[in-house]
Amino acid sequence: MSKLSIQSQITFLYYDDLTPIADFYQNVIGLTLVEDQQWAKIYQVSQTSFLGIVDGERGFRKPQPESAVLCTFAVPDVMAWYDHLVAQGVKILREPNTYEEIQVQCFFFEDPGGYAVEVQCFLKPELEGIFHR
């Protein structure tokens, strides 16, 4: 059997109201909308990584009061992202910290729909080449 391949990855998150969510990911985070199906919108995060937001009334899943999903954005400059989001009034869940034991610097924020999002920089050189392209 030949090796199967995956060309890209999309994470879909489900919301009760897409309007503030679409505004947040487009205008605060700065993601590019690449597919607008009205009740589902897909934003490009990186070359082959995407984030989809879905109206919970029409989607495969339903929004939950508290999500166990955590999206992580791998970035080269955690503090620049922190400063940007604080200036935009985004709710910070955990302040920036460097975790020596796992060699990452990160912080956590909450999107307008209640999903936690992590902004992280891998500090190990061998992981920088994988996650920070």
Coordinates of C-alpha atoms in Angstrom, one line a residue, residues 98-105 120-132:
T98 CA 8.1 30.8 29.3
Y99 CA 7.9 27.1 30.3
E100 CA 11.5 25.9 30.4
E101 CA 10.6 22.2 30.9
I102 CA 8.8 22.1 27.5
Q103 CA 10.7 24.9 25.9
V104 CA 7.8 27.1 24.8
Q105 CA 6.7 30.6 25.4
Q120 CA 2.9 29.9 21.3
C121 CA 6.5 30.0 20.2
F122 CA 8.6 26.8 20.2
L123 CA 12.0 27.5 21.6
K124 CA 13.7 24.2 20.7
P125 CA 15.6 24.8 17.4
E126 CA 14.5 21.5 16.0
L127 CA 10.9 22.4 16.5
E128 CA 11.3 25.9 15.2
G129 CA 12.0 24.4 11.8
I130 CA 8.8 22.4 11.9
F131 CA 6.3 24.9 13.4
H132 CA 7.7 28.3 12.5

